[in-house]
C-alpha atoms as an extended CHARMM CRD file, in Angstrom:
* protein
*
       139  EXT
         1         1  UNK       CA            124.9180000000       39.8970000000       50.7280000000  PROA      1               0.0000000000
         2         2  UNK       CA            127.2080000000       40.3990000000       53.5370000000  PROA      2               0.0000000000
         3         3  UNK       CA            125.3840000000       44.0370000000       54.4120000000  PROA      3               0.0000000000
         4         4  UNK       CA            122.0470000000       42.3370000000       54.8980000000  PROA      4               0.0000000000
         5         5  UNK       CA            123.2410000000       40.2310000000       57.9780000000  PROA      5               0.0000000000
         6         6  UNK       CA            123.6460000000       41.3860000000       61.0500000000  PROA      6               0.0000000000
         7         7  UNK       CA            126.2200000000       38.7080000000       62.3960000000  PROA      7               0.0000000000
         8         8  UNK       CA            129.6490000000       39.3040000000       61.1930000000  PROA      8               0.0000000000
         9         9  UNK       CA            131.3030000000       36.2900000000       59.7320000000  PROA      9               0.0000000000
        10        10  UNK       CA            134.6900000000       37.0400000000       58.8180000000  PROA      10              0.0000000000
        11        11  UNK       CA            137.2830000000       36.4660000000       61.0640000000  PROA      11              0.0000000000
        12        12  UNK       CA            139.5990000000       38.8170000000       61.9380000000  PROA      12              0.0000000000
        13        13  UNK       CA            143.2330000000       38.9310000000       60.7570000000  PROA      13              0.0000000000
        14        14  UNK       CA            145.3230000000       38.0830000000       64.0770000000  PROA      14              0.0000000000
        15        15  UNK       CA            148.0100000000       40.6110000000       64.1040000000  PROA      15              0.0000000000
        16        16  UNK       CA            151.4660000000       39.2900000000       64.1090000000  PROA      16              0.0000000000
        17        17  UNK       CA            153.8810000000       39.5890000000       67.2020000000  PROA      17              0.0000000000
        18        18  UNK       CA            156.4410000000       41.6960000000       66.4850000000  PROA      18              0.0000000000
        19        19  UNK       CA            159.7680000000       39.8480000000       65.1600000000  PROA      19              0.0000000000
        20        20  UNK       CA            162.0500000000       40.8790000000       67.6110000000  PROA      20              0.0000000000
        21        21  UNK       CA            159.7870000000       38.9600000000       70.2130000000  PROA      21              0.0000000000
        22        22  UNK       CA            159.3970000000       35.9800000000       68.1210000000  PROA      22              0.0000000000
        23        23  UNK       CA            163.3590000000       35.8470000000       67.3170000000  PROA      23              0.0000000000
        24        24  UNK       CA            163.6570000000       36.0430000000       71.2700000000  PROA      24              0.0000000000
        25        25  UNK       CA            161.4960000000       33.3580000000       72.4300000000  PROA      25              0.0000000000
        26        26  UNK       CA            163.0410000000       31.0070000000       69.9850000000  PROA      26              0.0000000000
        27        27  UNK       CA            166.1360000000       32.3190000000       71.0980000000  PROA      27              0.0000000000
        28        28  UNK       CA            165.1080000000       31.0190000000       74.8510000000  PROA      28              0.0000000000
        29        29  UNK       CA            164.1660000000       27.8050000000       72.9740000000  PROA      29              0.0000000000
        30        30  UNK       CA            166.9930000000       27.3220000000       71.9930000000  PROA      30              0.0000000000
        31        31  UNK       CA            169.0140000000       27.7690000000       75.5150000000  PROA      31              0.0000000000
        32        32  UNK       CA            166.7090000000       25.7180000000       77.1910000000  PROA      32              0.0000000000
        33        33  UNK       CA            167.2400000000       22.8280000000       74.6430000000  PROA      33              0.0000000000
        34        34  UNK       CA            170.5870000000       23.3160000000       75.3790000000  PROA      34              0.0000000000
        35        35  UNK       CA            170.6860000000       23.2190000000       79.1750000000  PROA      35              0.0000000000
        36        36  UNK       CA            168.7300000000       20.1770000000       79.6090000000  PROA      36              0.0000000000
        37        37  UNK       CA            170.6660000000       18.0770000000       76.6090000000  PROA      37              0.0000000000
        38        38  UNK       CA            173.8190000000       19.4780000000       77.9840000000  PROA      38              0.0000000000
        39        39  UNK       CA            175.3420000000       15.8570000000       78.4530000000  PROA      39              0.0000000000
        40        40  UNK       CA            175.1550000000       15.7400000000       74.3280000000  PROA      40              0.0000000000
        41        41  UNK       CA            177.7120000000       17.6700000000       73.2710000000  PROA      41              0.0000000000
        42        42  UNK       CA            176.5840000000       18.0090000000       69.3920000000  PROA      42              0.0000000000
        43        43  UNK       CA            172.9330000000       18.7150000000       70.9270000000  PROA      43              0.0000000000
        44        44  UNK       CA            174.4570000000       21.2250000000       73.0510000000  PROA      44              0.0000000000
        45        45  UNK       CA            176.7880000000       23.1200000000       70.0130000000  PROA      45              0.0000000000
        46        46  UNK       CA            174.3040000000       22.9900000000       67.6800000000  PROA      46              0.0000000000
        47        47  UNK       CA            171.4940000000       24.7040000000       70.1410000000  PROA      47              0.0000000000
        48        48  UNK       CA            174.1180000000       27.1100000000       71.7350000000  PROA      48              0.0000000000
        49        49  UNK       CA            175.2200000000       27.9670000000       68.4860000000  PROA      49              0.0000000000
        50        50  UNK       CA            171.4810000000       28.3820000000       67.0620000000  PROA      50              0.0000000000
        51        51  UNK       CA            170.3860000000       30.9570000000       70.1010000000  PROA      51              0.0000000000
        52        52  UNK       CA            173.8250000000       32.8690000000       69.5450000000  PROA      52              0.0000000000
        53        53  UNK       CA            172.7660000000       33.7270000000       66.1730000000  PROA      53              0.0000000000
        54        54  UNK       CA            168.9100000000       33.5960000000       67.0360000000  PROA      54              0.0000000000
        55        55  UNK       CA            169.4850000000       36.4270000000       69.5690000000  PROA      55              0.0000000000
        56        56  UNK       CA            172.0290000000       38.1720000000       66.9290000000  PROA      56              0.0000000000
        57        57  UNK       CA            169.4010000000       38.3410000000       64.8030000000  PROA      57              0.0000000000
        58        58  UNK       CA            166.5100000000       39.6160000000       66.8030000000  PROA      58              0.0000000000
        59        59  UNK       CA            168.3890000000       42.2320000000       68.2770000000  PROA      59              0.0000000000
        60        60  UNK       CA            170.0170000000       43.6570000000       64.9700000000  PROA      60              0.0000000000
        61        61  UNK       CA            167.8730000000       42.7000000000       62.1250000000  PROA      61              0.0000000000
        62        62  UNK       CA            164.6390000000       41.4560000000       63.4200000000  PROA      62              0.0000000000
        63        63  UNK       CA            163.4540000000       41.9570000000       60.2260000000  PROA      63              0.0000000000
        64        64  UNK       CA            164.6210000000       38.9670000000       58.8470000000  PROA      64              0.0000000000
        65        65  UNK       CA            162.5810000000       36.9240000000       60.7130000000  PROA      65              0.0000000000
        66        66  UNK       CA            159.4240000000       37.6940000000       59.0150000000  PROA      66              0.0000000000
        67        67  UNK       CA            158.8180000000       34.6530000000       57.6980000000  PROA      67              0.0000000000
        68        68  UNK       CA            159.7290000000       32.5000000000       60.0890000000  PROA      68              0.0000000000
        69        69  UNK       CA            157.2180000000       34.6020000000       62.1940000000  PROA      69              0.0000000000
        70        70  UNK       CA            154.7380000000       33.9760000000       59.5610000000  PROA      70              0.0000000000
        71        71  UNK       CA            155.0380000000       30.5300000000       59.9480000000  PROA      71              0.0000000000
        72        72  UNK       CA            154.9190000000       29.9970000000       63.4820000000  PROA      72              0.0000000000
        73        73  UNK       CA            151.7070000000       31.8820000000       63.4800000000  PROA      73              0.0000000000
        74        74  UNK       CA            149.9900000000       29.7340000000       60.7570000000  PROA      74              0.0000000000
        75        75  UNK       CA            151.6750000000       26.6640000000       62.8590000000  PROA      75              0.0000000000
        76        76  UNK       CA            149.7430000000       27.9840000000       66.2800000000  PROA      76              0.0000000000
        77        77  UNK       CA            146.4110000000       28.7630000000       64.4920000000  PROA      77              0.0000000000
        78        78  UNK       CA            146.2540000000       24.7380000000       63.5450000000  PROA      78              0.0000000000
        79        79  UNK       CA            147.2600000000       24.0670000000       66.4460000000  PROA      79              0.0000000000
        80        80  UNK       CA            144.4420000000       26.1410000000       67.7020000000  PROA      80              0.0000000000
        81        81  UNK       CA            141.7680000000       24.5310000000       64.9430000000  PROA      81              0.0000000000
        82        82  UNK       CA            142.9080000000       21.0890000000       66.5580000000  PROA      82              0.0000000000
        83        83  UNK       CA            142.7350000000       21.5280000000       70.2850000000  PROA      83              0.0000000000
        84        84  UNK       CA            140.2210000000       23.8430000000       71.0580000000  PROA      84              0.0000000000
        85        85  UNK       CA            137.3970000000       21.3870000000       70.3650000000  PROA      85              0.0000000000
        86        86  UNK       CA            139.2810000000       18.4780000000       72.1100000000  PROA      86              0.0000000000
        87        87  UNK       CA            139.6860000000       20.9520000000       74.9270000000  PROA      87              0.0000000000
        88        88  UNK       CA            136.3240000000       22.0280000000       75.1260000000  PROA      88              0.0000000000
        89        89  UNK       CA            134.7280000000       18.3580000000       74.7780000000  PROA      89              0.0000000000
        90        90  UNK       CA            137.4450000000       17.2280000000       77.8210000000  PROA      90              0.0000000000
        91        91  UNK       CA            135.7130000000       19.8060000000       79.9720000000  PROA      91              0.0000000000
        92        92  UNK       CA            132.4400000000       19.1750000000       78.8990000000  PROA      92              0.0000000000
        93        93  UNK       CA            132.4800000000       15.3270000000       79.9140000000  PROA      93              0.0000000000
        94        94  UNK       CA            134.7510000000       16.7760000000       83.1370000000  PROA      94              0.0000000000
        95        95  UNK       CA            131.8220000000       19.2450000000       84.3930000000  PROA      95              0.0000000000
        96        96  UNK       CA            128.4480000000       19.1730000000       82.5860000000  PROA      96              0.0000000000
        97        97  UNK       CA            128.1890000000       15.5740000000       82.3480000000  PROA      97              0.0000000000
        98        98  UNK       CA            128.2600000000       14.5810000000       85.9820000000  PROA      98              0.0000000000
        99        99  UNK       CA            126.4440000000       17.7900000000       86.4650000000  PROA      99              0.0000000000
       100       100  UNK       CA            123.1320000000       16.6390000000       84.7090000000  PROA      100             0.0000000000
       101       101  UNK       CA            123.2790000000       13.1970000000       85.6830000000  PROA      101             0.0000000000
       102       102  UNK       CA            123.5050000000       13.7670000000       89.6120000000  PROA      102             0.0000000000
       103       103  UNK       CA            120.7970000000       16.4310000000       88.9960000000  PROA      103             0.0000000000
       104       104  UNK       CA            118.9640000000       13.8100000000       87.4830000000  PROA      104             0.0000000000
       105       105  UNK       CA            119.8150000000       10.9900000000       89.7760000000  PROA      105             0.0000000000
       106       106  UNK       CA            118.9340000000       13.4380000000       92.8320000000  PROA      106             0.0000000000
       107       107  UNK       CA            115.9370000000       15.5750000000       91.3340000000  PROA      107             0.0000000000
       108       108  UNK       CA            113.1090000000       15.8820000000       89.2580000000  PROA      108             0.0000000000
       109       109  UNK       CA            112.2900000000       19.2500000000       87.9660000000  PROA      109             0.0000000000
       110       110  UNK       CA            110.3190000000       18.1420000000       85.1960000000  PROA      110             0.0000000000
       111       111  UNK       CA            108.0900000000       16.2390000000       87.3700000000  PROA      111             0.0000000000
       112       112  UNK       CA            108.4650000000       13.2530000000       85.2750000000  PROA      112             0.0000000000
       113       113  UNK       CA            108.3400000000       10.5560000000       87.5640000000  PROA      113             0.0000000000
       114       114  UNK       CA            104.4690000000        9.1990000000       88.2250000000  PROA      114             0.0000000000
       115       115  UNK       CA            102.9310000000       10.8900000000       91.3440000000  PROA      115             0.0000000000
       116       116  UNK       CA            100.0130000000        8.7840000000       93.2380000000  PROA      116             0.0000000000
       117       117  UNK       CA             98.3740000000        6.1020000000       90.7530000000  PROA      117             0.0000000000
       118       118  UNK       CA             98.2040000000        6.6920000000       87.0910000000  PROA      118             0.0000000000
       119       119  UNK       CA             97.8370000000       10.6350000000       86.9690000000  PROA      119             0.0000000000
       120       120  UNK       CA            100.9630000000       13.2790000000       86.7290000000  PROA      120             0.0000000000
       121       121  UNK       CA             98.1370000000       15.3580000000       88.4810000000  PROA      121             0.0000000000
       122       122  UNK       CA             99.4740000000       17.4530000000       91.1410000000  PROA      122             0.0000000000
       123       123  UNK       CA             97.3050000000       17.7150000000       94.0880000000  PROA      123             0.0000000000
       124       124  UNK       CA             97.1860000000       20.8920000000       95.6450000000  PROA      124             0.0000000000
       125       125  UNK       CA             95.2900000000       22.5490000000       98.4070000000  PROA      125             0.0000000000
       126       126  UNK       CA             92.5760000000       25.5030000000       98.3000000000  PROA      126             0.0000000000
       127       127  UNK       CA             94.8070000000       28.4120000000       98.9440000000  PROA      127             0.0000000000
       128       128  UNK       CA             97.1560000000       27.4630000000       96.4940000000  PROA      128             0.0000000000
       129       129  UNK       CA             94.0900000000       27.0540000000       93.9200000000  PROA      129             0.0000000000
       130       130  UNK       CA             92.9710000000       30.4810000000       94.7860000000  PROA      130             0.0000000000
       131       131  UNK       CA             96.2770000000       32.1140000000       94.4870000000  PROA      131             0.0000000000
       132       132  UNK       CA             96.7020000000       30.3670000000       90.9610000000  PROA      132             0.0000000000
       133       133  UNK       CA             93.5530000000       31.2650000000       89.7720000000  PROA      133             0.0000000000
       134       134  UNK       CA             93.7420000000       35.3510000000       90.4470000000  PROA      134             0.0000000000
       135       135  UNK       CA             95.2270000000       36.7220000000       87.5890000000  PROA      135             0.0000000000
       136       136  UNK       CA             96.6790000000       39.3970000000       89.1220000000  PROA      136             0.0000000000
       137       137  UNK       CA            100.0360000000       40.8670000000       89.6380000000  PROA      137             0.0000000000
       138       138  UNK       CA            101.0250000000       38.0100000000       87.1010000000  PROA      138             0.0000000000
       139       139  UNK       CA            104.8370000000       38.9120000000       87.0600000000  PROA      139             0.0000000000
């Protein structure tokens, strides 16, 4: 079934960052948790002590941070799932929503509104008859 459609509808396998990275950032995580809750000493150990072996890690056996890689992945895509639409919806009522109803506050490109009496007829003059009516250079 899936050769007889043009659109493609699988999604593509996000490729993982490579564990060293991942064991680094958390590693900076880590320090910065432990710079601003420096006043808490047992915050402070346990975070300094955390990045020490974080950093150990990532520099000599990235490896085993596979699955904690793994995880933080699956964690973002949610994370992605959940606020991309709320994004998207905050910037639609941000910009398209005033958008349209200033346009329609301000204009009338549909011509809706009534014109003189009872008619949506548009009166126009001779020239602009004769101009409509050739049929001629059309586009």
């Amino acid at each position: 079934m899936s050769g007889q459609l043009h659109e493609q509808f699988e999604r593509p396998e996000h490729p993982l960052p490579s564990d060293r990275s991942t064991g680094l950032v958390f590693t900076a995580i880590a320090l910065a948790v432990a710079f601003f809750w420096r006043s808490h000493t047992a915050v402070l150990t346990i975070a300094a002590g955390l990045a020490v072996v974080l950093a150990a890690i990532s520099l000599l056996q990235p490896s085993l941070l596979r699955p904690l890689n793994i995880l933080w992945m699956r964690f973002a895509m949610l994370v992605s799932k959940i606020m991309n639409p709320i994004v998207m919806m905050i910037l639609f009522l941000i910009a398209i929503v005033p958008a349209g109803l200033i346009m329609q506050l301000s204009r009338d490109p549909l011509r809706r509104r009534k014109g003189d009496g009872n008619t949506h007829w548009i009166a126009t003059s001779a020239s602009e008859r004769a101009s409509l009516s050739n049929m001629k250079n059309q586009f």
